C-alpha positions as a printed Julia matrix, in Angstrom:
337×3 Matrix{Float64}:
  28.73  -19.82  -26.72
  25.42  -17.99  -26.26
  23.75  -18.85  -22.9
  20.33  -20.46  -23.19
  17.67  -21.9   -20.95
  17.24  -25.65  -20.74
  14.1   -26.54  -22.72
  11.47  -29.21  -22.18
  12.54  -30.73  -25.5
  16.07  -31.22  -24.12
  14.63  -32.95  -21.06
  12.5   -35.18  -23.29
  15.55  -36.17  -25.35
  17.61  -36.94  -22.23
  14.8   -39.01  -20.68
  13.85  -40.74  -23.92
  10.21  -39.66  -23.65
   7.86  -37.39  -25.56
   7.59  -33.63  -25.04
   4.03  -34.08  -23.75
   5.3   -36.54  -21.13
   7.57  -33.83  -19.75
   4.63  -31.44  -19.56
   2.48  -34.01  -17.74
   5.3   -34.8   -15.31
   5.33  -31.18  -14.14
   1.54  -30.75  -14.08
  -0.03  -31.63  -10.71
  -2.69  -34.3   -11.1
  -1.83  -35.13  -14.72
  -1.93  -38.77  -15.84
   1.59  -40.22  -16.22
   3.17  -43.55  -15.36
   5.37  -43.41  -12.23
   8.4   -44.81  -14.06
   8.02  -42.24  -16.84
   7.75  -39.39  -14.31
  10.87  -40.69  -12.54
  12.81  -40.63  -15.83
  11.69  -37.07  -16.53
  12.57  -35.81  -13.06
  16.01  -37.41  -13.18
  16.74  -35.89  -16.59
  15.47  -32.49  -15.42
  17.71  -32.6   -12.35
  20.76  -33.56  -14.42
  20.16  -30.72  -16.89
  19.04  -28.11  -14.34
  15.65  -27.65  -16.02
  13.05  -25.25  -14.59
   9.43  -25.05  -15.75
   8.62  -21.95  -17.82
   5.64  -20.68  -15.83
   5.33  -17.56  -17.99
   4.88  -19.62  -21.14
   2.43  -21.91  -19.38
   0.45  -18.93  -18.19
   0.24  -17.44  -21.66
  -0.97  -20.75  -23.09
  -3.62  -20.84  -20.38
  -4.46  -17.16  -21.02
  -3.44  -16.34  -17.44
   0.0   -16.0   -15.86
   0.97  -16.0   -12.19
   2.11  -12.39  -12.46
   0.47   -9.95  -10.05
   1.09   -6.31  -10.86
   1.74   -3.79   -8.08
   1.14   -0.26   -9.36
   2.51    2.55   -7.17
   3.24    6.21   -7.8
   5.47    6.56   -4.73
   7.39    3.27   -4.27
  10.34    4.97   -2.57
   8.36    6.45    0.33
   8.95    4.67    3.66
   5.42    3.39    4.13
   5.05    2.27    0.51
   8.38    0.44    0.69
   7.17   -1.49    3.75
   3.84   -2.19    2.07
   5.41   -3.49   -1.14
   7.88   -5.69    0.76
   5.17   -7.27    2.93
   2.8    -7.82    0.01
   5.55   -9.24   -2.2
   6.44  -11.8     0.47
   2.81  -12.87    0.76
   2.42  -13.19   -2.99
   5.55  -15.32   -3.33
   4.3   -17.6    -0.54
   1.02  -17.86   -2.49
   2.91  -18.97   -5.62
   2.42  -15.68   -7.46
   5.1   -13.49   -9.04
   4.89   -9.83   -7.92
   5.82   -7.23  -10.53
   6.24   -3.61   -9.42
   5.41   -0.89  -11.93
   6.26    2.62  -10.67
   4.1     5.35  -12.18
   3.31    9.0   -11.85
   0.18   10.17  -10.07
  -1.9    10.79  -13.19
  -4.67    8.58  -14.54
  -2.93    8.12  -17.91
   0.24    6.69  -16.34
  -1.67    4.3   -14.1
  -3.82    3.19  -17.04
  -0.69    2.56  -19.15
   0.75    0.37  -16.39
  -2.46   -1.61  -16.19
  -2.58   -2.1   -19.96
   0.96   -3.52  -19.82
  -0.12   -6.02  -17.17
  -3.09   -7.06  -19.26
  -0.82   -7.75  -22.24
   1.23  -10.09  -20.07
  -1.97  -11.77  -18.88
  -1.29  -10.89  -15.25
  -3.69  -12.66  -12.92
  -4.45   -9.42  -11.06
  -3.56   -5.75  -10.76
  -3.23   -4.15   -7.34
  -3.19   -0.35   -7.4
  -1.37    0.78   -4.25
  -1.28    4.47   -5.13
  -2.13    6.73   -8.03
  -5.37    7.61   -9.73
  -7.08    4.7   -11.54
  -9.49    5.96  -14.18
 -12.98    4.7   -14.94
 -11.67    3.32  -18.24
  -9.05    1.29  -16.35
 -11.76   -0.27  -14.19
 -13.89   -1.08  -17.22
 -10.9    -2.57  -19.06
 -10.15   -4.89  -16.17
 -13.75   -6.02  -15.98
 -13.96   -6.71  -19.73
 -10.81   -8.83  -19.54
 -11.87  -10.68  -16.41
  -8.81   -9.53  -14.49
  -9.21   -8.86  -10.75
  -8.45   -5.24   -9.92
  -7.88   -4.33   -6.29
  -7.56   -0.67   -5.35
  -5.88    0.09   -2.02
  -6.31    3.22    0.05
  -9.25    4.72   -1.81
 -12.92    4.16   -2.53
 -13.77    3.3    -6.12
 -17.04    2.23   -7.72
 -16.59   -1.07   -9.51
 -13.37   -2.77   -8.37
 -12.67   -4.42   -5.05
 -11.12   -1.94   -2.67
  -9.36   -1.94    0.68
  -8.93    1.19    2.72
  -8.23    2.33    6.25
 -10.78    4.02    8.47
  -9.64    7.6     7.94
 -12.83    9.05    9.41
 -12.47    7.3    12.75
  -8.76    8.13   12.91
  -9.45   11.83   12.39
 -12.16   11.75   15.05
  -9.77   10.11   17.52
  -7.1    12.74   16.79
  -9.55   15.52   17.65
 -10.68   13.69   20.8
  -7.07   13.3    21.97
  -6.36   17.02   21.5
  -9.63   18.2    23.08
  -9.2    15.91   26.1
  -5.92   17.7    26.79
  -7.49   21.14   26.62
  -6.14   22.08   23.2
  -8.45   24.28   21.17
  -6.22   25.81   18.51
  -5.86   22.98   16.02
  -3.89   22.7    12.81
  -3.95   20.22    9.96
  -0.98   19.66    7.67
  -1.45   18.09    4.25
  -0.29   18.51    0.67
  -1.74   19.99   -2.48
  -1.88   16.48   -3.95
  -5.57   15.86   -3.47
  -5.61   12.09   -3.14
  -8.81   10.49   -1.75
  -7.06    9.39    1.46
  -5.83   12.91    2.22
  -9.16   14.49    1.4
 -10.99   12.03    3.64
  -8.67   12.66    6.58
  -8.93   16.43    6.16
 -12.71   16.56    5.87
 -13.21   14.2     8.81
 -10.78   16.15   11.03
 -12.46   19.48   10.22
 -15.91   17.99   10.83
 -14.9    16.42   14.14
 -13.37   19.68   15.3
 -16.51   21.58   14.31
 -18.59   19.26   16.48
 -16.59   20.65   19.43
 -17.05   24.23   18.23
 -13.46   24.46   16.98
 -11.99   25.77   13.76
  -8.97   24.2    12.06
  -6.12   26.01   10.36
  -5.26   23.96    7.29
  -1.81   24.23    5.75
  -0.87   22.61    2.44
   2.57   21.97    1.01
   3.67   20.65   -2.35
   4.21   17.01   -1.4
   3.64   14.66    1.53
   7.34   14.42    2.35
   9.79   15.75    4.94
  10.39   18.98    3.01
   6.65   19.47    2.71
   6.37   19.22    6.48
   9.05   21.86    6.9
   7.33   24.23    4.48
   3.96   23.67    6.15
   5.5    24.34    9.56
   7.03   27.63    8.43
   3.63   28.8     7.2
   1.48   27.4     9.98
   3.64   27.96   13.05
   5.68   31.02   12.12
   2.79   33.51   11.98
   2.41   34.41   15.66
  -1.13   32.98   15.74
  -0.25   30.04   17.97
  -1.39   26.53   17.13
  -1.44   24.1    20.04
  -1.84   20.8    18.22
  -1.33   19.54   14.66
  -2.57   16.44   12.88
  -0.3    15.59    9.93
  -1.55   13.39    7.1
   1.57   11.21    7.31
   4.66   10.66    9.42
   7.09   12.24    6.96
   5.31   15.59    7.11
   5.15   15.26   10.9
   8.93   14.73   11.07
   9.58   17.85    8.98
   7.16   19.9    11.04
   8.64   18.75   14.36
  12.21   19.5    13.33
  11.28   22.96   12.07
   9.29   23.72   15.22
  12.2    22.75   17.48
  15.21   23.87   15.47
  13.9    27.1    13.95
  11.12   28.27   16.26
  12.56   26.86   19.51
   9.27   25.23   20.39
   9.16   22.33   22.8
   7.28   19.16   21.79
   4.94   18.32   23.4
   4.95   21.2    25.93
   4.36   23.94   23.32
   3.03   21.84   20.46
   1.43   18.39   20.25
   1.76   16.43   17.0
   0.0    13.32   15.65
   1.1    11.57   12.45
  -0.23    8.77   10.27
   1.35    5.52    8.97
   3.61    4.31   11.75
   6.85    4.09    9.76
   9.9     2.76   11.67
  11.38    6.24   12.21
   8.31    7.22   14.24
   9.77    5.11   17.06
  13.16    6.85   16.98
  14.2     8.88   19.98
  14.44   12.02   17.87
  10.68   11.91   17.19
   8.82    9.45   19.44
   5.82   10.34   17.31
   2.27    9.55   18.35
   0.81    8.14   15.15
  -1.89    6.0    13.6
  -0.28    2.7    12.66
  -1.0     1.1     9.3
   0.2    -2.47    9.77
   1.69   -3.53    6.44
   1.4    -7.23    7.33
  -2.3    -6.92    8.14
  -2.86   -5.0     4.92
  -0.95   -7.57    2.84
  -2.95  -10.41    4.4
  -6.2    -8.61    3.58
  -5.17   -7.97   -0.03
  -4.42  -11.68   -0.51
  -7.74  -12.61    1.13
  -9.67  -10.32   -1.2
  -7.75  -11.6    -4.25
  -8.49  -15.23   -3.37
 -12.15  -14.43   -2.7
 -12.46  -12.63   -6.02
 -10.87  -15.47   -7.97
 -13.16  -17.97   -6.24
 -16.25  -15.97   -7.24
 -15.48  -13.66  -10.21
 -19.08  -12.46  -10.54
 -19.61  -11.5    -6.9
 -20.42   -7.93   -5.92
 -17.43   -5.63   -5.3
 -15.63   -6.43   -2.06
 -15.2    -3.51    0.33
 -12.8    -3.89    3.25
 -12.15   -1.17    5.84
  -9.22   -1.66    8.25
  -8.8    -0.03   11.64
  -5.69    2.02   12.34
  -4.87    2.08   16.06
  -3.28    5.16   17.58
   0.15    4.44   19.03
   0.89    6.86   21.87
   4.44    8.11   22.23
   6.0    11.38   23.32
   4.77   13.94   20.79
   1.42   14.57   22.5
   1.06   16.33   25.83
  -0.07   13.88   28.52
  -3.42   14.19   30.23
  -3.49   16.01   33.54
  -2.31   13.68   36.25
  -0.32   11.5    33.84
   3.43   11.38   34.09
C-alpha cells in the first residue's frame, strides 16, 4: 500500500459535510455552525488530518515559508544565528527554509528565485552577495527582502556597528601602550570585513599609528594560522592584533603559542569578533566583540513584521551594537591584576 496524506475530502466524507465546510472549520474567523465545526474536528482527529499550509499559501499567492540564504551555514557563528532565527520564525508561525549557497551573486540570486517560485513570504540573506537584480526582483514581486550584515540600497538591512567596534579595539590597544598593530582578515572582500578593516586603519591613523594588514584565503581557523605565519613570523614584532572573526583569532593564537613560543597576552594581545562559544574556553579566553544571535533574530523578526505591516514604507535600516567582552587575550591595564 502506497502511503498517502489524509485529505480534506476524506475528512469531509467522515464528517458528512462539504469540502468547503472543512476549509472553513480550519480558517480562523470563518463562518461555520458550531455543531458542524465539532463534526469536522472530530473526524480530523480520528483520521489524523493536518492542514496543508503549503497548498493554502499557494492559493493565497503567499506561503508561510521564509527563506534563509547563507553561503557559510557550517561556520560556528552562522550555525548559532540560523538556530536562533529558526526558533523565532517557528514561534511566529512561519516555516524556515535554509538554502546554502556559494558566495557569488549568481548563486544567491538562484536561491532567491527558487523562494519566489514557492511564494515564500520573505527572503533573509544572512551571507553572500545579493545582486541589484535580486533586489529588483523581490520588489517587483512584493516579497520582503532582508539583508543581514551588509548595507544595501533598496532592501531592508540589519548590520552591526563595525565602525565603533574597530574604534574600540584601537582604543583598547592604545590604552595599554601598544603601538605596533596588526589586522587579520581574508581575501574574501565581504562588506563586513571591508568595513572593519577600513575603520580599524582609520582609527589607528588618528593616533598616528600604522597597521600591518595580513590576508588569508578564508575566515577560518586555517586562515588564522596562515595569517599568523606571515604576520608574526617576520621578526618585525606586532604587539596587538584585531582579527575579523573568532575562528581566525583561534588559529592565530595557537600558531603564536605553539610555533613561535609567544605568550598571550604578555607578548601578543588579540581581539576577535563574533563571540562564538569556543571564545569562552580555557584554551583561548578570547577578548571579542559579541554578536548576540538572539538579539539579532529578534531584530530580524521585528523588521519583517514592520515591513509586512507597511509594504510601501522606506527601507528599514537597523544598526546593532556589539559589546566587547573582556577575557584573557588582552594585556591588562597597568595596575590591573
